[in-house]
CSV table of C-alpha atoms in Angstrom, one decimal:
chain,number,residue,atom,x,y,z
A,1205,GLY,CA,-253.6,88.1,-24.1
A,1206,PRO,CA,-255.7,85.1,-22.9
A,1207,MET,CA,-252.8,82.7,-23.4
A,1208,SER,CA,-250.4,84.6,-21.2
A,1209,ALA,CA,-251.3,82.8,-17.9
A,1210,PRO,CA,-251.1,79.2,-19.1
A,1211,LEU,CA,-247.9,80.0,-21.1
A,1212,ARG,CA,-246.4,81.6,-18.0
A,1213,LEU,CA,-247.4,78.6,-15.9
A,1214,GLY,CA,-246.0,76.1,-18.4
A,1215,HIS,CA,-242.7,78.0,-18.7
A,1216,ASN,CA,-242.3,78.1,-14.9
A,1217,LEU,CA,-243.1,74.4,-14.5
A,1218,LEU,CA,-240.4,73.7,-17.0
A,1219,ASN,CA,-238.0,75.6,-14.8
A,1220,VAL,CA,-239.0,73.4,-11.9
A,1221,ALA,CA,-238.4,70.3,-13.9
A,1222,THR,CA,-234.9,71.5,-14.9
A,1223,GLY,CA,-234.1,72.5,-11.3
A,1224,ASP,CA,-233.9,76.2,-12.1
A,1225,GLU,CA,-236.5,77.2,-9.5
A,1226,SER,CA,-238.5,75.6,-6.7
A,1227,PHE,CA,-242.2,74.7,-7.0
A,1228,GLY,CA,-243.1,77.4,-4.6
A,1229,GLU,CA,-241.2,80.0,-6.7
A,1230,ALA,CA,-242.9,78.8,-9.8
A,1231,MET,CA,-246.4,79.1,-8.2
A,1232,ASP,CA,-245.6,82.6,-6.9
A,1233,ARG,CA,-244.4,83.7,-10.4
A,1234,SER,CA,-247.4,82.1,-12.0
A,1235,PHE,CA,-250.3,83.3,-9.8
A,1236,ASN,CA,-249.1,86.2,-7.6
A,1237,PRO,CA,-250.2,89.4,-9.4
A,1238,VAL,CA,-247.7,91.5,-7.6
A,1239,THR,CA,-244.8,89.3,-8.7
A,1240,GLN,CA,-246.2,89.2,-12.2
A,1241,MET,CA,-246.5,93.0,-12.4
A,1242,GLN,CA,-242.9,93.4,-11.2
A,1243,GLU,CA,-241.6,90.9,-13.8
A,1244,ASP,CA,-243.7,92.5,-16.6
A,1245,ALA,CA,-242.6,96.0,-15.7
A,1246,HIS,CA,-238.9,95.0,-15.7
A,1247,TYR,CA,-239.2,93.0,-19.0
A,1248,TRP,CA,-241.2,95.6,-20.9
A,1249,GLY,CA,-239.0,98.4,-19.6
A,1250,ASN,CA,-236.0,96.7,-21.3
A,1251,VAL,CA,-238.0,95.9,-24.5
A,1252,GLY,CA,-239.4,99.4,-24.8
A,1253,SER,CA,-236.0,101.1,-24.3
A,1254,ALA,CA,-234.3,98.8,-26.9
A,1255,LEU,CA,-237.2,99.1,-29.4
A,1256,ILE,CA,-237.4,102.9,-29.2
A,1257,GLN,CA,-233.7,103.7,-29.6
A,1258,PRO,CA,-233.4,102.8,-33.3
A,1259,TYR,CA,-236.4,104.9,-34.1
A,1260,ARG,CA,-234.9,107.9,-32.3
A,1261,GLN,CA,-231.7,107.5,-34.3
A,1262,SER,CA,-233.4,107.2,-37.6
A,1263,ILE,CA,-235.5,110.3,-37.0
A,1264,ALA,CA,-232.5,112.3,-35.7
A,1265,GLU,CA,-230.6,111.5,-38.9
A,1266,GLY,CA,-233.5,112.3,-41.1
A,1267,ARG,CA,-234.1,108.7,-42.4
A,1268,TYR,CA,-237.8,108.8,-41.9
A,1269,GLY,CA,-238.4,106.1,-44.5
A,1270,GLU,CA,-236.7,103.5,-42.3
A,1271,VAL,CA,-239.2,104.1,-39.5
A,1272,ALA,CA,-242.1,102.5,-41.3
A,1273,GLY,CA,-240.2,99.4,-42.3
A,1274,ARG,CA,-238.6,98.9,-38.9
A,1275,GLY,CA,-242.0,99.4,-37.3
A,1276,ALA,CA,-243.7,96.8,-39.4
A,1277,PHE,CA,-241.0,94.2,-38.5
A,1278,ASP,CA,-241.0,95.0,-34.8
A,1279,ILE,CA,-244.8,94.8,-34.6
A,1280,GLY,CA,-244.8,91.5,-36.5
A,1281,LEU,CA,-242.3,90.1,-34.0
A,1282,LEU,CA,-244.3,91.3,-31.0
A,1283,LEU,CA,-247.6,90.0,-32.3
A,1284,SER,CA,-246.0,86.6,-33.0
A,1285,GLY,CA,-244.7,86.4,-29.5
A,1286,VAL,CA,-241.0,86.9,-30.2
A,1287,GLY,CA,-240.6,90.6,-29.6
A,1288,GLU,CA,-237.8,89.9,-27.1
A,1289,VAL,CA,-235.5,89.0,-30.0
A,1290,GLU,CA,-235.2,92.6,-30.9
A,1291,GLY,CA,-236.1,94.1,-27.6
A,1292,ALA,CA,-234.5,92.4,-24.6
A,1293,ALA,CA,-231.6,91.0,-26.6
A,1294,ALA,CA,-230.6,94.5,-27.6
A,1295,ALA,CA,-230.8,95.7,-24.0
A,1296,GLY,CA,-228.0,93.2,-23.1
A,1297,GLU,CA,-224.3,94.0,-23.3
A,1298,ALA,CA,-222.0,92.2,-25.9
A,1299,ALA,CA,-218.3,93.0,-26.4
A,1300,ASN,CA,-216.9,89.9,-28.1
A,1301,ALA,CA,-213.5,90.1,-29.7
A,1302,ALA,CA,-213.4,90.1,-33.6
A,1303,ARG,CA,-213.4,86.6,-35.0
A,1304,VAL,CA,-210.1,84.9,-35.8
A,1305,GLY,CA,-211.1,81.2,-35.7
A,1306,GLU,CA,-208.9,78.9,-37.7
A,1307,ALA,CA,-207.5,81.5,-40.1
A,1308,ALA,CA,-204.2,81.6,-38.3
A,1309,GLU,CA,-203.8,77.9,-38.8
A,1310,ALA,CA,-204.4,78.4,-42.5
A,1311,ALA,CA,-201.8,81.1,-42.6
A,1312,ARG,CA,-199.2,78.8,-41.0
A,1313,VAL,CA,-200.0,76.1,-43.6
A,1314,ALA,CA,-199.3,78.7,-46.3
A,1315,GLU,CA,-196.1,79.9,-44.6
A,1316,GLY,CA,-193.9,78.7,-47.5
A,1317,ALA,CA,-196.0,80.6,-50.1
A,1318,ASP,CA,-195.8,84.3,-50.9
A,1319,ALA,CA,-197.7,86.8,-48.8
A,1320,ALA,CA,-200.6,87.1,-51.2
A,1321,ARG,CA,-201.3,83.4,-51.2
A,1322,ALA,CA,-201.0,83.2,-47.4
A,1323,GLU,CA,-203.5,86.0,-47.0
A,1324,GLU,CA,-205.8,84.2,-49.5
A,1325,ALA,CA,-205.6,80.9,-47.5
A,1326,ALA,CA,-206.3,82.7,-44.3
A,1327,ALA,CA,-209.3,84.6,-45.8
A,1328,ALA,CA,-210.7,81.3,-47.0
A,1329,ALA,CA,-210.5,79.7,-43.6
A,1330,GLU,CA,-212.1,82.8,-42.1
A,1331,ARG,CA,-215.0,82.8,-44.5
A,1332,LYS,CA,-218.5,82.7,-42.9
A,1333,PRO,CA,-220.6,80.7,-45.3
A,1334,MET,CA,-224.4,81.2,-45.6
A,1335,GLY,CA,-224.9,77.6,-44.6
A,1336,ALA,CA,-224.0,74.0,-45.1
A,1337,SER,CA,-227.5,73.1,-46.5
A,1338,GLN,CA,-227.7,72.3,-50.2
A,1339,ARG,CA,-228.8,75.4,-52.1
A,1340,ASN,CA,-228.6,76.3,-55.8
A,1341,THR,CA,-226.0,74.6,-57.9
A,1342,GLU,CA,-226.8,76.0,-61.3
A,1343,PRO,CA,-224.0,78.4,-62.4
A,1344,LEU,CA,-224.7,82.1,-62.1
A,1345,THR,CA,-225.2,83.9,-65.4
A,1346,GLU,CA,-223.1,87.0,-66.2
A,1347,ALA,CA,-226.3,89.1,-65.8
A,1348,GLU,CA,-226.9,87.6,-62.3
A,1349,GLN,CA,-223.3,88.3,-61.3
A,1350,ALA,CA,-223.6,91.9,-62.4
A,1351,GLU,CA,-226.8,92.3,-60.4
A,1352,LEU,CA,-225.3,90.6,-57.3
A,1353,ARG,CA,-222.2,92.8,-57.5
A,1354,ALA,CA,-224.2,96.0,-57.7
A,1355,ARG,CA,-226.4,94.9,-54.8
A,1356,ALA,CA,-223.4,94.0,-52.6
A,1357,GLU,CA,-221.8,97.4,-53.4
A,1358,SER,CA,-225.0,99.1,-52.4
A,1359,MET,CA,-224.7,97.5,-49.0
A,1360,GLY,CA,-221.2,98.9,-48.5
A,1361,MET,CA,-219.0,96.1,-49.9
A,1362,PRO,CA,-216.0,97.5,-51.9
A,1363,GLY,CA,-216.2,96.2,-55.4
A,1364,GLU,CA,-212.5,95.2,-55.6
A,1365,HIS,CA,-213.0,92.8,-52.7
A,1366,ILE,CA,-215.9,90.9,-54.3
A,1367,GLU,CA,-214.9,87.6,-55.9
A,1368,PHE,CA,-217.2,85.1,-57.8
A,1369,GLU,CA,-216.8,81.4,-57.6
A,1370,VAL,CA,-219.1,80.1,-60.4
A,1371,GLY,CA,-219.4,76.5,-61.6
A,1372,ARG,CA,-217.9,75.1,-58.4
A,1373,PRO,CA,-220.5,73.0,-56.5
A,1374,GLU,CA,-218.3,72.8,-53.4
A,1375,ALA,CA,-217.9,76.6,-53.2
A,1376,ARG,CA,-220.0,78.6,-50.6
A,1377,THR,CA,-221.0,82.2,-50.5
A,1378,GLY,CA,-219.4,83.9,-47.5
A,1379,TRP,CA,-217.7,87.0,-46.2
A,1380,GLY,CA,-214.5,87.1,-44.1
A,1381,GLN,CA,-211.5,89.2,-43.1
A,1382,MET,CA,-207.9,88.6,-42.1
A,1383,PHE,CA,-204.8,90.7,-41.9
A,1384,GLY,CA,-206.9,93.8,-42.3
A,1385,ARG,CA,-208.2,92.5,-45.7
A,1386,GLU,CA,-211.8,91.6,-46.3
A,1387,LYS,CA,-213.4,89.5,-49.1
A,1388,LEU,CA,-216.9,88.6,-50.2
A,1389,TYR,CA,-217.1,85.3,-52.1
A,1390,ILE,CA,-220.2,84.9,-54.1
A,1391,ALA,CA,-220.9,81.3,-55.2
A,1392,ASP,CA,-223.8,79.7,-57.0
A,1393,ASP,CA,-225.4,78.8,-53.7
A,1394,VAL,CA,-226.2,82.5,-53.2
A,1395,LYS,CA,-229.5,81.6,-54.8
A,1396,PRO,CA,-232.0,79.4,-52.9
A,1397,ALA,CA,-232.6,75.7,-53.6
A,1398,THR,CA,-235.3,74.6,-56.0
A,1399,ALA,CA,-237.5,71.8,-54.7
A,1400,ILE,CA,-237.5,68.9,-57.1
A,1401,PRO,CA,-240.2,66.2,-56.8
A,1402,ASP,CA,-239.4,62.6,-56.3
A,1403,ALA,CA,-240.6,59.7,-58.4
A,1404,ALA,CA,-244.0,59.8,-56.6
A,1405,GLY,CA,-244.4,63.5,-57.3
A,1406,ASN,CA,-243.8,64.5,-53.7
A,1407,TYR,CA,-241.8,67.7,-53.1
A,1408,PRO,CA,-239.2,67.7,-50.3
A,1409,ARG,CA,-239.5,70.1,-47.4
A,1410,LEU,CA,-236.8,72.7,-47.7
A,1411,SER,CA,-235.2,74.2,-44.6
A,1412,ALA,CA,-235.4,77.9,-43.9
A,1413,ASN,CA,-231.7,78.1,-44.9
A,1414,GLN,CA,-232.4,76.6,-48.3
A,1415,ARG,CA,-235.2,79.0,-48.8
A,1416,VAL,CA,-233.3,82.2,-48.0
A,1417,SER,CA,-233.4,84.4,-51.2
A,1418,GLN,CA,-230.3,85.7,-52.9
A,1419,ASN,CA,-230.9,89.2,-51.5
A,1420,GLY,CA,-231.4,87.7,-48.1
A,1421,ALA,CA,-228.1,85.7,-48.4
A,1422,LEU,CA,-226.2,88.9,-49.3
A,1423,ALA,CA,-227.8,90.7,-46.4
A,1424,HIS,CA,-226.9,87.8,-44.1
A,1425,GLU,CA,-223.2,88.2,-45.1
A,1426,LEU,CA,-222.9,91.9,-45.3
A,1427,VAL,CA,-225.5,93.4,-42.9
A,1428,GLY,CA,-225.3,90.4,-40.6
A,1429,HIS,CA,-221.7,89.3,-40.5
A,1430,ARG,CA,-219.7,92.2,-42.0
A,1431,GLU,CA,-221.3,95.0,-40.0
A,1432,ALA,CA,-221.3,93.1,-36.7
A,1433,ASP,CA,-217.6,92.0,-37.2
A,1434,LEU,CA,-216.5,95.5,-38.1
A,1435,ALA,CA,-218.3,96.8,-34.9
A,1436,GLY,CA,-216.4,94.2,-32.9
A,1437,MET,CA,-219.6,92.3,-32.1
A,1438,SER,CA,-218.9,88.9,-33.6
A,1439,GLN,CA,-220.2,86.0,-31.4
A,1440,THR,CA,-217.0,83.9,-31.9
A,1441,ARG,CA,-214.0,84.0,-29.7
A,1442,SER,CA,-210.4,84.8,-30.5
A,1443,TYR,CA,-207.9,82.2,-31.7
A,1444,ALA,CA,-206.0,82.4,-28.5
A,1445,GLU,CA,-209.1,81.5,-26.5
A,1446,TYR,CA,-209.8,78.5,-28.6
A,1447,ALA,CA,-206.1,77.4,-28.5
A,1448,ALA,CA,-206.2,77.3,-24.7
A,1449,MET,CA,-209.0,74.6,-24.8
A,1450,SER,CA,-208.7,70.9,-25.3
A,1451,GLU,CA,-209.8,69.6,-28.7
A,1452,GLU,CA,-213.1,68.4,-27.2
A,1453,GLU,CA,-213.8,71.7,-25.5
A,1454,LYS,CA,-212.8,73.6,-28.6
A,1455,ALA,CA,-215.1,71.6,-30.9
A,1456,ALA,CA,-218.0,72.1,-28.5
A,1457,ALA,CA,-217.3,75.8,-28.0
A,1458,GLN,CA,-217.0,76.5,-31.7
A,1459,ALA,CA,-220.2,74.7,-32.5
A,1460,VAL,CA,-222.1,77.0,-30.0
A,1461,ASP,CA,-220.3,80.1,-31.1
A,1462,VAL,CA,-220.8,79.5,-34.8
A,1463,ALA,CA,-224.5,78.9,-34.3
A,1464,ARG,CA,-224.9,82.1,-32.3
A,1465,ASP,CA,-222.9,84.1,-34.8
A,1466,GLU,CA,-224.9,82.7,-37.7
A,1467,ALA,CA,-228.2,83.3,-35.9
A,1468,GLN,CA,-227.1,86.9,-35.1
A,1469,ALA,CA,-226.3,87.4,-38.9
A,1470,SER,CA,-229.7,86.2,-40.0
A,1471,LEU,CA,-231.6,88.2,-37.3
A,1472,ARG,CA,-229.6,91.4,-38.3
A,1473,ALA,CA,-230.4,90.7,-42.0
A,1474,ALA,CA,-234.1,90.2,-41.2
A,1475,LYS,CA,-234.2,93.5,-39.2
A,1476,PHE,CA,-231.9,95.8,-41.3
A,1477,GLY,CA,-231.5,94.1,-44.7
A,1478,PRO,CA,-232.4,96.9,-47.3
A,1479,GLY,CA,-235.2,96.2,-49.8
A,1480,LEU,CA,-236.2,92.8,-48.5
A,1481,SER,CA,-239.9,91.8,-48.5
A,1482,ASN,CA,-241.7,90.7,-45.4
A,1483,SER,CA,-241.6,87.1,-46.5
A,1484,GLU,CA,-237.8,87.3,-47.1
A,1485,ARG,CA,-237.4,88.7,-43.6
A,1486,MET,CA,-239.4,86.0,-42.0
A,1487,VAL,CA,-237.5,83.2,-43.7
A,1488,LEU,CA,-234.3,84.8,-42.3
A,1489,PHE,CA,-235.8,84.9,-38.9
A,1490,LYS,CA,-236.8,81.2,-39.2
A,1491,ASP,CA,-233.2,80.4,-40.4
A,1492,ALA,CA,-231.9,82.0,-37.2
A,1493,MET,CA,-234.3,79.9,-35.0
A,1494,GLU,CA,-233.3,76.7,-36.8
A,1495,ARG,CA,-229.6,77.4,-36.2
A,1496,LEU,CA,-230.2,78.0,-32.5
A,1497,ALA,CA,-232.3,74.9,-32.2
A,1498,LYS,CA,-229.3,72.8,-33.3
A,1499,ILE,CA,-227.5,73.8,-30.0
A,1500,GLY,CA,-230.6,73.4,-27.9
A,1501,LEU,CA,-231.7,77.1,-27.8
A,1502,GLY,CA,-234.9,78.9,-28.8
A,1503,VAL,CA,-236.5,82.3,-28.8
A,1504,ASP,CA,-236.7,82.4,-25.0
A,1505,ASP,CA,-232.9,82.2,-24.8
A,1506,VAL,CA,-232.2,85.0,-27.3
A,1507,PRO,CA,-232.4,87.9,-24.7
A,1508,GLY,CA,-229.5,86.4,-22.7
A,1509,LEU,CA,-227.2,85.8,-25.7
A,1510,GLY,CA,-226.0,89.4,-26.0
A,1511,LEU,CA,-226.6,89.5,-29.8
A,1512,HIS,CA,-225.9,92.7,-31.7
A,1513,LEU,CA,-229.4,93.6,-32.8
A,1514,GLY,CA,-230.2,97.0,-31.4
A,1515,ALA,CA,-228.8,99.4,-34.0
A,1516,ARG,CA,-227.3,99.4,-37.4
């Protein structure tokens, strides 16, 4: 489009400012049509291959209804300038070990308890909450709990491993696994926050995380975290890797890993979450971008993160 040249130039000048390339290289990449054609061919080759593969799989398995929904989402991302999230990122390789995190420490704390309580403590430490932002605090009704359970089961979560934590403001919705056992905790915060005006009648601006719908939150946990973890594609490292670091290194690494893992979950939910509206998908996409922004990353960085976005 008409904005591609100035955007390319601006991006390349930023690379010069950060020392990632020389001024001469930036000018060559910005104005040399041969260099531009080579870069574009390489980029769109990766994007095209990654975008097409999920369609081939859906058609081969007879799931034609998915093609339309997936197409609408991909087209929306491409037209908004962020097609690389699904395209180039999916073309990368990712083989991260399944997340263990601090669950082993929780198990050791519970060492004196019986095996069931030790597993429960470990599972709680391993839980991947939807977010730390303040969301709904009103207790879920029995009807809402039944609806949420049915929806979670429709996304593949075994009913016997679903647990509700109602009426506990500190509880957080999250999925986790430890010792071969998985658990989905559904708390009151599965529902989005409600904006309440202040004394002057002004409404606060809610973050994307606070606006994620309850169906989006379940998709974040089950399609985002659960499916990626079971596929061995978590973005967090093993407990042994964290244990080998100093406390300072460990804190920094975990902050980055958790942000990447949560962003991956929201992007997967936006792409593959069943029955979500376009607006629900876009809020999830924005949630992913807000999480990455906290560690200094943006859309341009997504292709190099090796996120598990190419297939469900």
